[in-house]
Structures are given as C-alpha cells and as structure tokens.
Amino acid sequence: MAAFLDAKTNDRLTALGTPAAVGWSEDARLDAVTRLRTTGLPDRRDEYWKYTRPDAFTAPAATAAAAAEFEGFAGVDALTITFVDGVFDADASDDFALEGIEIERLATSDVDIHWAKDLYGVLETNGQTPVSRPLAALNTAYATDGLIIRVTGEVSKPISVVYLQKSDASDAILHHVVKVDAGASATILEAGPVAARANTVMEIDIADNATFNHLRLQGRDHEQATLTHTFTRLGNESAFKSFTLTANGTLTRNEAIIEMNGDDASAHVAGAALGDGGDFNHDDTVFVTHDALNGESRQVFKKVLRNGATGIFQGKILVKEGAQKTDGYQISQSLLLDDDAQFYAKPELEIYADDVACSHGSTTGAIDDHALYYLRSRGVPKAQAEDMLVLSFLAEAVDEIADEDLQDFILGKLETWLADR
Amino acid sequence: MLEIKNLHVQLEEEEKQILKGIDLKVETGKVHAIMGPNGSGKSTTSYVLSGRDGYEVTEGEAILDGQSILDLEPEERAAAGLFLAFQYPVEIPGVGNMTFLRTAVNAQRKARGQDELSAGDFLKEVRAKAKTLKIDADMLKRPVNVGFSGGEKKRNEILQMAMLEPKMCILDETDSGLDVDAMKLVAEGVNALRDGERSFLVITHYQRLLDYIKPDVVHILYDGRIVKTGGPELALEVEKNGYADIIAEVA
C-alpha cells in the first residue's frame, strides 16, 4: 500500500469502492487497484497529459452530458451488440452465435478458470511502461462489463458494438478482450458516444498469421467525455488495422498502444477528426513498440479544426535493440479552417536498432487557396468546394480502412456530416 | 460574347500594375488568340477574368454575354458560361475525377435553375466525351489530376470544358508541356467544341498551337496592353521574327 495517496486519487477510488469480485478477473482487478494507488491518477502537470486536461476523467463523478441520437453503422450487415449507457441491452442485441467466433460478456463470465485471464489486464499492464496510464488501470479494476471475444476462424461478418447514451449522467467503464487465434480473422465495429463519461479499454491479442480490423465511429455529439485505450499485441506475420472517425464534442482521448512482438507483423492505426467549436478537444496518443524483425507500422492522423477547436497528436515509435528491418511511418496533419483553431503535435522516434527505416512528419495548414479557386472556377460553390478539399485532406487516413465497402460507408458519413454541419 | 474594356489590374499585395488598359472584343463563335512574351500579362488576364484572388481591378470592366462579371464569384462566372482551362491544372488527392465532374456539372445546372443530371445520363455523356479525348475509365476513376501526365492533365481540362459546355472558353497556355501528338489531341478536342456559337480566347507563347486551333483574330500583348491586332498571319510573323520587331514598332 502506498504511503501517501493524493486526494484526487483517493476521492475517485473512494467513490468507486472495492472492485466487484467476478471470478477469474478478480486477481487482475486487485492488482490494478494496487498499481493505481502507486501511480495515482494523472493531473495536468503530467507530461503525458500536457495538452489535454484529465480532470473530467479523474473527477469522482461524471459531468452531465446531453444524450444524443446516433446512427452508427446502420445498414452494414453485422452481428450487433448493444450497450445503453454502458449497460448491456439484450433486446437490442443479436444472438451471440456466429461461426468462427465465441463471444461472452465480462459481467456474466464468472468461472474461475478462463483463457481471458492471460489477457485481461495483462496487455494493459505491459502498456504501462515506459509511460504509465493510470486511467487504463482504473478501467481494469472497475470495469462493469465488456465483451470477451475469441476469434477461432474466419468470421463472415463484422461484430458491431453499438453504444447508446440515454441518461445525461451516465458514467461507463467497459473493458473488452479480443483474442484472435492463429490464422483467424475478424472485424469489430464500434459506434456511439458510450455515456456522458466513458472509459473504455480493448485488449487485443493477435496470434501468428491472424488478422484483426477495428473500425470506430465516435459520433457526432457535443458534450461527452470519452477516453479509450486499445492495447494490441501482434504475433508473427499478423496484421492489425484500426481506424477511428470522430466528430465529437467536449473531450476525446484515444490511446493506442501497440506491441509488435512477432516478426513480419503489420500494424496500421489511423484517425480522422472533424472539430468544430471551442469546446472540442480531440487527442490521439499512440505508442508503437517494435520488438521483432521486419515489422511495419503506420500512424496516419488527420484533423480538420474550426471555430476554436483543439487537436492533439502524441505519437511515438520505439524500436528496440534487435528489431532490425523495422519500417515505421507516422504522419499527423491538421487543416485549420480559421485562425482560432489549434493543433499540437508531439511526434517521437526512439530507435535502438541500426538497420531500420522510420519516418515521421507533421503539418498544419489552411485550405489550399489555389485548389479552392480551381474548384470554384468549375462552378462549385465555395462551401461545397471547401468540403471537397476537406475530404481530399482526410483521404489518406480513410484509405487505411481495410474493407472497401466500409471505406465507402465512412466517406458517405463524412460527406453527410460535412454537408449538414 | 466577351468584351473587355480598358481593363487595369494590379496585384493586391504590392502596388504593381500588370494590366494597363486592355480592350478586346471576342464575337460569338469566334476564336481569338492572345500572344506575347513572358511577363506581358497573358496569364493575369485569364486569372482576372475567371476570378482568382490576389488581383485588384483598378479600372475598366469585362462583360460576358451582356453581364458584367468582374464583381462575381468564380462559381457565378462559371455558371454564367465562362470556362478557364488552366495552364497548371490542380491535383486534388482523394476526390475522384468523376465525382468532381458530376459535382461541377450539377452545381452549374442548379445555379442556372436546371434539374440535376441523373447518374445514368451523366455517366453516358462523360463516357462518350472521354472516349473522343482518349481518356480511359481508369483516368475517370482516379483522383483529380493526381499522377496524370502533362498531356493527361490538359486532356482532362478539355473534358471538363466539354462537359460544362461554356459559352466562352479561355485556354491558358494549353500547349505548354505537350508534345506534338498530345497537342493535336487537345486541339481536336477543342475544335470539336467549335460550333459557331461558342467563343474562344486562346492564350499562347507559340504559334504552334494555332496551327491546330485556327484563330480568327490574333492579338499581341506586351507590358499590359494589346499592342497589335491582326489575322492569323500575325502569329506566323511572331513565329518567324519573334516579338522584338513588333515591340520595337510600338515603343
């Protein structure tokens, strides 16, 4: 037990109480509490939280946020699982049966021995070095539900996790575990604002030759505080692609922590964000560790910001000694549509192998006047021409979506959102 | 069709006078050419007419089909029937050429109070027109001008012109960067649009292009003014003797 616990961490832990004892996850939960008491919760003096204030996530209670309607992946053929304010909704969910995949819920999986015991809180713990992520430990300790998914074969359609918010004061902590067996492949879609305040974790273990695609729509709402962590571990010749589209309000921080553990693995993580208004704060924080041969990683993040919106990107590629032939790429770009918008970028490379190719770039710019003139000279009105150039700017990120139909779906969503802004 | 009267233009950023009183009248269905040495104001003329930012009209006016256009937005000028084929067409990654064309065609139709073209009708038309310009399906699908060769970019400009069916076409150094075969192809595309109603203003350094797009009238622009006007033979004179003699004549 830590000798001193800061008031803020103490208040939050007191509000949460003792983690519920649920079978196999109990040890991980108690361990997470211990770790949390050691590190304490982050505050604005933390280097890792320099650009985004963590207060909304560390406060004992959630700040109220108006519930918003959200369509998500409507129209995409998928197995749908719905959570309302972080609570599973059986009536709005499909039967969990689908070939090549086994799905359970964390809240109802109360056996003592479970394969997920080797993953729950384990990838999260690995992801705590070299940077501590106390809010992810908090999630491991106090998650009330989540999906425990094992992919055993090739799954014919995506699993679509729909998050609906109905209560203005909901406060959700969800923790998903995904294990993709050797040679298997699956796609998971996540859509919606989750809750007034949300803290979600997804731990993903991708075995040799397996493929996992993750596509996330964080909605178009304006008051929620959302914090997500994805911890991904990749085996030999495995592939991971994750893309997030956000047109979200007050506060979003998406952390992606990726361990390239197997040789010849490939991980692409990308995001597109549309930010409008001074309340908008969108933070992508990525940490990729190469610890195997011939790994390929890409980070592609684009943000379109207007009316005082703030965008943040913190991205790191760590290449460990011996991770030869690593190919790491990182680009973060912002399009500032007016003088009030702000973009902060902190790209980092740390390389201990001598035969690697790593590159990073970050740009901040306005709409290209000449391109705008070109489009207008063809008769396209100014606002519509600007939207076309915004889509053009986001294209490189959208290109990272593995499936072409889903790519078109996202483009359609973007076009609609831009058109009736 | 297009009448330019005493047009004076300076750069907005610095008080540098570029056009110093241009007078020009392109009649309906005619092809006029503007030739001139570097820095004479040829491209500025095309930019000012189509509404690019950064230029200030200090005097004079331009009238398109009875309508004064210099106060209009670029898209309004386009809807009024003006088209500029760019010297350097702009690359727009992530926006499909076909999407771009359809957006432009329908935006202009909307501005003119016409119904939008259906996807089917549009596709039929664009395929037919692309074929004559040797633009294949792949070029239509690719992002606007991205990875296009110099010749492909210019052909793409002419395709846009063919789809938008303007009354007044301005071609800004459409021959630059083209080999003879590419130039012929572009010229054929332009000539196919000459129907006795549509007017053209062809801006070029060299007489070469005018072998293929035969002008009715040739103007020589020098130091922001039209210093000489004549028939096609004037272009041949430039080709033979350069601009020096003509400039010396007016100096």
XYZ file of C-alpha atoms in Angstrom:
672
model
C 0.000 0.000 0.000
C 1.396 3.395 -0.966
C 2.342 5.547 1.949
C 0.646 8.581 0.502
C -2.360 8.718 -1.741
C -3.169 12.056 -3.339
C -6.575 13.498 -2.598
C -7.836 13.235 -6.139
C -6.975 9.539 -6.499
C -8.344 8.895 -3.044
C -11.645 10.618 -3.862
C -12.048 8.698 -7.093
C -11.207 5.352 -5.504
C -13.499 6.053 -2.589
C -16.331 6.817 -4.983
C -15.681 3.559 -6.853
C -15.314 1.384 -3.740
C -13.917 -2.133 -3.840
C -13.845 -3.902 -7.218
C -16.629 -6.419 -7.581
C -15.295 -9.955 -7.233
C -16.058 -11.625 -10.546
C -14.336 -14.983 -10.851
C -11.234 -15.142 -12.999
C -10.747 -11.374 -13.355
C -10.535 -10.717 -9.625
C -6.740 -11.012 -9.321
C -6.200 -8.633 -12.224
C -8.612 -6.158 -10.709
C -6.988 -6.173 -7.304
C -3.567 -5.869 -8.912
C -4.796 -2.894 -10.935
C -6.013 -1.154 -7.777
C -2.600 -1.642 -6.215
C -0.877 -0.224 -9.288
C -3.277 2.667 -9.361
C -2.601 3.503 -5.732
C 1.108 3.574 -6.560
C 0.962 5.811 -9.629
C -2.000 7.956 -8.648
C -4.271 9.484 -11.265
C -2.801 11.906 -13.787
C -3.081 15.634 -13.489
C -2.215 18.453 -15.813
C 1.388 18.564 -14.618
C 1.952 15.132 -16.132
C 3.973 15.391 -19.334
C 1.709 12.814 -20.946
C -1.313 14.991 -20.217
C 0.277 18.275 -21.139
C -2.186 19.142 -23.911
C -5.388 17.516 -22.668
C -6.676 18.111 -19.155
C -7.502 14.788 -17.480
C -9.806 16.357 -14.846
C -13.046 15.165 -16.409
C -11.769 11.570 -16.259
C -10.319 11.732 -12.777
C -13.217 13.514 -11.051
C -15.287 11.329 -8.673
C -18.447 11.923 -10.693
C -19.209 12.406 -14.361
C -20.175 15.804 -15.658
C -23.648 15.668 -17.170
C -23.808 15.481 -20.952
C -26.951 15.640 -23.047
C -27.818 12.325 -24.656
C -27.512 12.403 -28.431
C -29.084 10.367 -31.205
C -26.581 8.377 -33.149
C -26.897 6.191 -36.213
C -23.607 4.336 -36.169
C -23.104 1.589 -38.724
C -26.768 1.362 -39.680
C -27.123 -0.600 -42.898
C -23.901 -2.596 -42.525
C -24.556 -6.337 -42.272
C -23.136 -7.287 -38.872
C -23.774 -9.114 -35.618
C -24.955 -6.289 -33.388
C -24.320 -5.999 -29.654
C -25.772 -3.003 -27.873
C -24.825 -1.235 -24.669
C -27.003 1.585 -23.361
C -25.165 3.936 -21.025
C -22.590 1.170 -20.649
C -25.209 -1.460 -19.722
C -25.791 -4.457 -21.989
C -29.158 -4.362 -23.745
C -30.238 -7.892 -24.678
C -33.344 -6.753 -26.563
C -31.279 -4.572 -28.868
C -28.600 -7.222 -29.397
C -28.353 -10.177 -31.736
C -27.800 -13.715 -30.571
C -24.047 -14.085 -29.972
C -23.841 -17.149 -32.230
C -21.674 -16.780 -35.304
C -19.296 -19.217 -36.912
C -15.612 -18.665 -36.168
C -16.157 -16.537 -33.082
C -17.049 -17.049 -29.424
C -18.495 -14.093 -27.550
C -19.209 -13.753 -23.854
C -19.846 -10.879 -21.532
C -17.379 -9.914 -18.855
C -20.160 -9.319 -16.333
C -21.599 -12.814 -16.667
C -18.366 -14.765 -17.133
C -17.858 -15.814 -13.511
C -15.956 -19.104 -13.845
C -12.628 -19.359 -12.058
C -10.573 -20.574 -14.990
C -10.762 -18.781 -18.294
C -8.406 -18.202 -21.246
C -9.045 -14.460 -20.909
C -7.234 -14.496 -17.579
C -3.988 -14.475 -19.566
C -5.003 -11.256 -21.306
C -7.319 -9.260 -19.046
C -5.209 -6.508 -17.538
C -2.078 -8.208 -18.889
C -1.667 -6.237 -22.113
C -2.771 -3.177 -20.176
C -0.015 -3.795 -17.613
C 2.566 -4.262 -20.406
C 1.417 -0.924 -21.801
C 2.234 0.873 -18.550
C 5.940 1.019 -19.385
C 7.649 3.247 -20.183
C 4.673 5.585 -19.753
C 2.134 4.977 -17.018
C -1.537 5.017 -17.975
C -3.368 5.068 -14.629
C -6.813 5.548 -16.169
C -6.411 2.262 -18.039
C -5.512 0.542 -14.755
C -8.608 2.125 -13.256
C -10.602 0.587 -16.077
C -9.146 -2.888 -15.464
C -10.024 -2.609 -11.790
C -13.542 -1.283 -12.101
C -14.939 -2.331 -15.491
C -18.583 -3.283 -15.045
C -18.936 -5.128 -18.325
C -17.414 -5.675 -21.741
C -17.061 -8.366 -24.344
C -14.765 -11.350 -24.108
C -14.230 -12.388 -27.688
C -12.278 -15.284 -29.102
C -11.857 -15.473 -32.848
C -11.193 -19.041 -33.939
C -11.703 -18.858 -37.679
C -12.628 -16.565 -40.497
C -15.687 -14.627 -39.418
C -18.178 -13.931 -42.192
C -19.396 -10.550 -40.985
C -18.274 -7.841 -38.579
C -19.217 -7.672 -34.925
C -20.859 -4.307 -34.445
C -20.767 -2.892 -30.942
C -23.317 -0.117 -30.617
C -23.096 2.300 -27.719
C -26.156 4.365 -26.986
C -26.468 7.084 -24.435
C -29.862 7.749 -22.872
C -29.006 9.194 -19.492
C -27.406 12.613 -19.200
C -25.421 11.500 -16.163
C -24.205 8.043 -17.205
C -20.665 7.023 -16.340
C -19.429 3.895 -18.095
C -16.363 1.727 -17.642
C -16.195 -1.068 -20.208
C -13.358 -3.494 -20.820
C -13.200 -5.739 -23.885
C -10.768 -8.573 -24.521
C -10.229 -9.925 -28.004
C -8.094 -12.971 -28.753
C -7.571 -13.795 -32.396
C -6.262 -17.339 -32.797
C -3.557 -18.253 -35.292
C -4.744 -17.784 -38.873
C -8.127 -16.400 -37.837
C -9.573 -13.044 -38.895
C -12.330 -10.711 -37.752
C -13.572 -7.154 -37.907
C -15.047 -5.272 -34.989
C -17.014 -2.076 -35.420
C -17.644 0.261 -32.526
C -20.038 3.165 -32.766
C -21.519 5.730 -30.474
C -20.856 8.030 -27.573
C -20.969 5.257 -24.854
C -22.051 7.532 -21.977
C -21.840 11.056 -20.592
C -18.441 9.952 -19.370
C -16.781 6.866 -20.769
C -13.612 4.984 -20.022
C -13.172 2.013 -22.340
C -10.330 -0.432 -22.848
C -9.887 -3.043 -25.537
C -7.079 -5.562 -25.174
C -6.343 -7.325 -28.428
C -4.050 -10.303 -28.860
C -3.424 -11.237 -32.473
C -1.724 -14.607 -32.918
C 0.527 -15.696 -35.787
C -0.894 -15.164 -39.267
C -4.084 -13.708 -37.852
C -5.810 -10.504 -38.948
C -7.866 -8.083 -36.934
C -9.609 -4.962 -38.193
C -11.069 -2.347 -35.923
C -13.260 0.487 -37.128
C -14.720 3.055 -34.817
C -17.236 5.847 -35.214
C -17.239 8.092 -32.193
C -20.216 10.052 -33.180
C -21.257 13.497 -33.659
C -22.170 14.647 -30.239
C -21.056 17.607 -28.317
C -20.801 17.141 -24.580
C -19.380 13.692 -23.823
C -16.011 12.998 -22.264
C -14.568 9.876 -23.832
C -11.324 8.096 -23.017
C -10.334 4.960 -24.869
C -7.311 2.690 -24.747
C -6.576 -0.098 -27.185
C -3.716 -2.396 -26.258
C -2.687 -4.593 -29.139
C -0.086 -7.342 -29.270
C 0.897 -8.798 -32.631
C 2.365 -12.218 -33.410
C 4.367 -13.400 -36.422
C 3.004 -12.282 -39.801
C -0.132 -10.924 -38.197
C -1.944 -7.774 -39.272
C -3.863 -5.112 -37.404
C -5.747 -2.137 -38.784
C -7.607 0.391 -36.711
C -9.419 3.482 -37.918
C -11.427 5.994 -35.906
C -13.704 8.726 -37.164
C -14.614 11.355 -34.625
C -16.789 14.387 -34.891
C -17.114 14.606 -31.205
C -17.676 17.315 -28.684
C -16.078 18.247 -25.471
C -13.343 15.766 -24.891
C -11.995 12.695 -26.616
C -8.719 10.966 -25.988
C -7.910 7.811 -27.901
C -4.767 5.990 -26.835
C -3.439 3.183 -28.986
C -0.637 1.081 -27.565
C 0.814 -1.449 -29.958
C 3.415 -4.158 -29.298
C 4.981 -5.611 -32.428
C 6.060 -8.859 -30.818
C 6.192 -11.223 -33.784
C 8.353 -10.987 -36.897
C 6.887 -9.651 -40.158
C 3.859 -8.130 -38.451
C 1.967 -5.106 -39.720
C 0.000 -2.553 -37.717
C -1.808 0.459 -39.122
C -3.593 2.890 -36.869
C -5.371 5.875 -38.348
C -7.891 8.515 -37.464
C -9.880 11.352 -38.945
C -11.421 14.006 -36.739
C -13.738 16.890 -37.520
C -13.693 19.501 -34.817
C -15.982 22.468 -34.565
C -16.144 24.892 -31.661
C -14.042 25.970 -28.733
C -15.189 23.024 -26.587
C -13.793 20.466 -28.966
C -10.663 18.781 -27.690
C -9.518 15.716 -29.576
C -6.386 13.849 -28.595
C -4.767 10.903 -30.370
C -1.980 9.360 -28.355
C -0.152 6.448 -29.946
C 2.741 4.324 -28.780
C 4.148 1.657 -31.088
C 6.893 -0.639 -29.839
C 8.846 -2.710 -32.354
C 10.398 -5.703 -30.665
C 10.714 -8.131 -33.588
C 12.168 -8.350 -37.079
C 10.798 -6.789 -40.226
C 7.798 -5.106 -38.629
C 5.796 -2.480 -40.445
C 3.789 0.175 -38.639
C 1.861 3.200 -39.888
C 0.211 6.008 -37.968
C -1.937 8.338 -40.081
C -3.896 11.014 -38.232
C -5.768 13.926 -39.774
C -7.772 16.598 -38.053
C -9.969 19.313 -39.505
C -10.470 22.071 -36.973
C -12.573 25.207 -36.956
C -14.099 27.781 -34.619
C -11.552 27.380 -31.862
C -11.382 23.565 -31.874
C -8.229 21.957 -30.486
C -6.500 18.881 -31.872
C -3.646 16.958 -30.278
C -1.394 14.218 -31.540
C 1.228 12.453 -29.452
C 2.797 9.627 -31.381
C 5.814 7.537 -30.641
C 7.683 4.783 -32.407
C 10.056 2.838 -30.177
C 12.356 0.452 -31.986
C 14.069 -1.911 -29.572
C 17.530 -3.278 -29.992
C 17.439 -6.142 -32.450
C 14.181 -5.056 -34.137
C 16.008 -4.860 -37.454
C 14.347 -4.028 -40.773
C 11.597 -2.145 -38.982
C 9.610 0.140 -41.257
C 7.863 2.761 -39.168
C 5.833 5.624 -40.581
C 3.979 8.354 -38.813
C 2.124 11.357 -40.160
C -0.086 13.802 -38.313
C -1.708 16.665 -40.124
C -4.208 19.324 -39.323
C -6.282 21.542 -41.517
C -7.129 24.722 -39.653
C -10.166 26.358 -41.199
C -9.801 29.585 -39.260
C -7.350 31.464 -37.074
C -8.841 30.284 -33.763
C -8.277 26.553 -34.255
C -5.247 24.939 -32.632
C -3.207 21.822 -33.264
C -0.471 20.412 -31.018
C 1.747 17.620 -32.293
C 4.425 15.689 -30.474
C 5.985 13.117 -32.776
C 8.718 10.959 -31.249
C 11.109 8.343 -32.547
C 13.345 6.312 -30.265
C 15.497 3.812 -32.110
C 17.986 1.278 -30.777
C 18.406 -0.873 -33.903
C 20.757 0.173 -36.681
C 19.029 -1.172 -39.781
C 15.593 0.440 -39.810
C 13.573 2.916 -41.862
C 11.461 5.234 -39.766
C 9.919 8.491 -40.841
C 7.601 10.975 -39.304
C 6.022 14.199 -40.377
C 3.564 16.703 -39.065
C 1.950 19.605 -40.869
C -0.519 22.313 -40.047
C -2.094 24.335 -42.776
C -5.103 26.095 -44.184
C -7.259 25.227 -47.179
C -5.223 25.491 -50.376
C -6.490 28.715 -51.976
C -5.414 27.691 -55.424
C -7.230 24.363 -55.268
C -10.292 26.182 -53.927
C -10.162 28.607 -56.851
C -9.800 25.698 -59.279
C -12.942 24.008 -57.958
C -14.905 27.262 -57.853
C -13.858 28.128 -61.395
C -15.690 24.931 -62.398
C -18.853 26.252 -60.826
C -18.669 24.507 -57.444
C -19.898 26.935 -54.738
C -17.338 27.918 -52.116
C -18.753 25.938 -49.167
C -19.103 22.790 -51.249
C -15.618 23.252 -52.695
C -14.227 23.549 -49.159
C -15.963 20.301 -48.193
C -14.394 18.586 -51.204
C -10.969 19.773 -50.096
C -11.640 18.598 -46.531
C -12.477 15.138 -47.898
C -9.350 15.296 -50.013
C -7.319 16.109 -46.908
C -8.793 13.191 -44.967
C -8.420 10.704 -47.812
C -5.048 9.296 -46.745
C -6.457 8.341 -43.346
C -9.684 6.879 -44.760
C -7.540 4.840 -47.159
C -6.266 2.917 -44.148
C -9.640 1.195 -43.734
C -9.107 -2.375 -44.911
C -12.535 -3.062 -46.389
C -13.600 -1.040 -49.443
C -17.306 -1.104 -48.623
C -16.616 0.169 -45.125
C -14.327 2.792 -46.632
C -17.237 3.977 -48.789
C -19.505 3.894 -45.748
C -17.149 6.192 -43.841
C -16.767 8.519 -46.816
C -20.541 8.731 -47.113
C -20.787 9.528 -43.412
C -18.177 12.241 -43.775
C -19.952 13.775 -46.751
C -23.260 13.860 -44.885
C -21.694 15.314 -41.765
C -19.917 17.985 -43.758
C -22.991 18.854 -45.794
C -25.294 19.404 -42.806
C -22.824 20.769 -40.383
C -19.657 37.393 -76.379
C -16.832 38.748 -74.254
C -15.925 42.372 -74.153
C -13.024 43.695 -72.136
C -12.935 47.452 -71.767
C -9.954 49.462 -70.616
C -9.006 46.804 -68.053
C -6.439 47.917 -65.487
C -5.253 45.395 -62.929
C -2.695 45.462 -60.164
C -1.514 42.916 -57.633
C -3.299 43.207 -54.306
C -0.189 42.587 -52.226
C 2.072 45.104 -53.909
C 1.024 48.035 -55.980
C 2.349 46.600 -59.170
C 0.348 47.382 -62.278
C 0.113 44.312 -64.520
C -2.629 45.175 -66.984
C -2.608 48.749 -68.190
C -5.745 49.129 -70.243
C -6.793 46.092 -72.234
C -9.507 46.447 -74.848
C -10.723 43.315 -76.535
C -13.930 42.018 -78.043
C -14.468 38.363 -78.827
C -17.534 37.944 -81.020
C -19.884 34.996 -80.711
C -18.429 31.868 -82.291
C -15.010 33.367 -82.928
C -11.575 32.269 -81.858
C -9.227 34.966 -80.671
C -5.633 34.349 -79.720
C -3.500 36.362 -77.343
C 0.229 36.041 -77.825
C 3.007 37.812 -76.052
C 6.381 37.429 -74.386
C 6.818 36.284 -70.792
C 5.547 38.759 -68.239
C 3.285 40.628 -70.629
C 0.155 39.842 -68.601
C -1.341 36.904 -70.513
C -1.997 34.620 -67.565
C -3.087 37.547 -65.391
C -5.765 38.302 -67.963
C -7.112 34.761 -67.687
C -6.985 34.785 -63.877
C -8.714 38.149 -63.560
C -11.467 37.092 -65.936
C -12.113 33.858 -64.021
C -11.953 35.465 -60.576
C -8.742 34.354 -58.892
C -7.903 36.162 -55.630
C -4.935 38.455 -55.370
C -5.715 40.879 -58.184
C -7.316 44.258 -57.950
C -9.192 45.733 -60.860
C -8.467 49.458 -60.686
C -10.284 50.458 -63.847
C -12.349 49.028 -66.649
C -14.773 46.144 -66.959
C -15.454 42.797 -68.573
C -18.824 41.904 -69.996
C -19.832 38.332 -70.735
C -22.925 37.973 -72.869
C -24.278 41.287 -71.628
C -23.432 40.683 -67.973
C -20.668 42.478 -66.100
C -18.610 39.718 -64.467
C -15.718 41.245 -62.531
C -17.720 41.544 -59.307
C -18.995 37.960 -59.479
C -17.627 34.998 -57.520
C -15.671 32.470 -59.590
C -18.539 29.958 -59.413
C -21.010 32.600 -60.598
C -18.818 33.369 -63.579
C -18.666 29.664 -64.359
C -22.450 29.419 -64.161
C -22.670 32.457 -66.459
C -20.792 30.432 -69.061
C -17.109 31.201 -68.578
C -14.515 28.448 -68.520
C -10.771 28.651 -67.993
C -8.558 25.739 -68.987
C -5.685 26.068 -66.531
C -2.052 26.200 -67.528
C -1.277 24.096 -64.454
C -4.356 22.031 -63.548
C -4.521 21.417 -59.802
C -4.133 17.953 -58.271
C -6.825 17.037 -55.747
C -5.985 13.771 -53.976
C -8.869 11.775 -52.577
C -11.531 13.281 -54.836
C -12.426 11.076 -57.789
C -12.344 12.743 -61.190
C -15.855 11.544 -61.948
C -17.218 12.831 -58.623
C -15.576 16.167 -59.276
C -17.032 16.409 -62.796
C -20.506 15.461 -61.673
C -20.416 17.916 -58.768
C -19.334 20.705 -61.121
C -21.907 19.901 -63.815
C -24.758 19.679 -61.328
C -23.671 22.785 -59.409
C -23.813 24.783 -62.628
C -27.147 23.279 -63.637
C -28.525 24.158 -60.224
C -27.219 27.708 -60.463
C -28.997 28.042 -63.813
C -32.234 26.625 -62.434
C -31.961 23.349 -64.374
C -32.546 19.850 -62.955
C -29.516 17.842 -61.949
C -28.376 15.202 -64.412
C -29.245 11.679 -63.349
C -26.312 9.383 -62.583
C -27.114 7.331 -65.686
C -27.321 10.254 -68.088
C -24.199 11.799 -66.663
C -22.255 8.557 -66.985
C -23.344 8.054 -70.585
C -22.314 11.573 -71.530
C -18.998 11.560 -69.738
C -18.017 8.208 -71.239
C -18.769 9.364 -74.774
C -16.874 12.610 -74.364
C -13.949 10.972 -72.590
C -13.602 8.479 -75.398
C -13.018 11.136 -78.052
C -10.281 12.609 -75.844
C -8.770 9.146 -75.312
C -9.448 9.360 -71.578
C -9.951 5.841 -70.267
C -12.130 4.622 -67.410
C -9.152 4.465 -65.102
C -8.419 8.173 -65.547
C -12.031 8.964 -64.725
C -11.861 6.948 -61.538
C -8.538 8.266 -60.296
C -8.317 11.341 -58.061
C -8.455 14.622 -59.954
C -5.188 15.123 -61.896
C -3.183 13.045 -59.391
C -0.434 11.147 -61.163
C -1.645 12.407 -64.550
C 0.999 13.187 -67.168
C 1.159 16.706 -68.587
C -0.869 15.602 -71.598
C -3.455 13.797 -69.476
C -3.966 16.874 -67.315
C -4.637 19.057 -70.354
C -6.974 16.488 -71.879
C -8.784 16.382 -68.561
C -9.229 20.166 -68.753
C -10.781 19.820 -72.185
C -13.060 17.039 -70.910
C -14.298 19.386 -68.186
C -14.871 22.027 -70.837
C -16.825 19.554 -72.970
C -18.979 18.520 -70.010
C -19.657 22.033 -68.737
C -20.481 23.399 -72.198
C -19.461 27.004 -71.548
C -20.209 29.891 -73.879
C -16.787 31.404 -73.529
C -13.641 29.303 -73.208
C -10.302 30.679 -72.188
C -7.320 28.412 -72.775
C -4.257 29.462 -70.811
C -1.112 28.088 -72.449
C -2.814 24.800 -73.053
C 0.114 23.798 -75.281
C 2.755 24.156 -72.567
C 4.399 20.881 -71.663
C 2.763 18.964 -74.517
C 4.435 17.016 -77.292
C 3.040 17.325 -80.816
C 0.775 14.285 -80.565
C -0.697 15.385 -77.260
C -1.195 18.886 -78.628
C -3.047 17.542 -81.666
C -5.324 15.504 -79.454
C -6.115 18.515 -77.281
C -6.672 20.722 -80.341
C -9.060 18.147 -81.826
C -10.986 18.209 -78.573
C -11.211 21.984 -78.702
C -12.143 22.055 -82.381
C -14.947 19.586 -81.737
C -16.462 22.208 -79.445
C -16.383 24.935 -82.102
C -19.972 25.160 -83.159
C -20.314 28.725 -84.360
C -21.877 29.782 -81.053
C -19.096 29.106 -78.581
C -16.260 31.622 -78.373
C -12.614 31.028 -77.512
C -9.732 33.050 -76.203
C -6.531 31.109 -76.729
C -3.520 32.324 -74.786
C -0.188 31.035 -76.003
C 3.506 31.747 -76.297
C 3.948 29.974 -79.559
C 2.301 29.922 -82.908
C 2.441 26.103 -82.902
C -0.930 25.568 -81.186
C -2.550 27.959 -83.633
C -1.671 25.590 -86.484
C -4.218 23.261 -84.959
C -6.702 25.671 -83.420
C -7.084 28.231 -86.169
C -7.773 31.696 -84.797
C -9.913 34.351 -86.450
C -8.060 37.182 -84.749
C -4.601 37.417 -83.151
C -3.626 39.992 -80.505
C -0.151 40.760 -79.282
C 0.015 41.600 -75.582
C 3.011 43.469 -74.292
C 3.542 45.216 -70.980
C -0.129 45.018 -70.029
C -1.520 46.378 -73.277
C -2.594 44.950 -76.598
C -0.084 46.474 -78.944
C -1.109 44.877 -82.196
C -4.124 43.050 -83.602
C -4.361 41.184 -86.870
C -5.345 37.987 -88.609
C -3.693 34.548 -88.373
C -0.736 35.903 -90.346
C 0.311 37.906 -87.293
C 1.027 34.669 -85.431
C 3.208 33.485 -88.309
C 5.120 36.758 -88.217
C 5.842 36.210 -84.494
C 6.972 32.682 -85.178
C 9.413 33.947 -87.818
C 10.778 37.123 -86.250
C 9.976 36.888 -82.543
C 8.341 39.702 -80.600
C 11.253 42.139 -80.884
C 10.145 43.782 -84.168
C 6.559 44.282 -83.032
C 7.664 45.673 -79.680
C 10.150 47.996 -81.361
C 7.338 49.207 -83.627
C 5.174 50.339 -80.713
C 7.903 51.508 -78.365
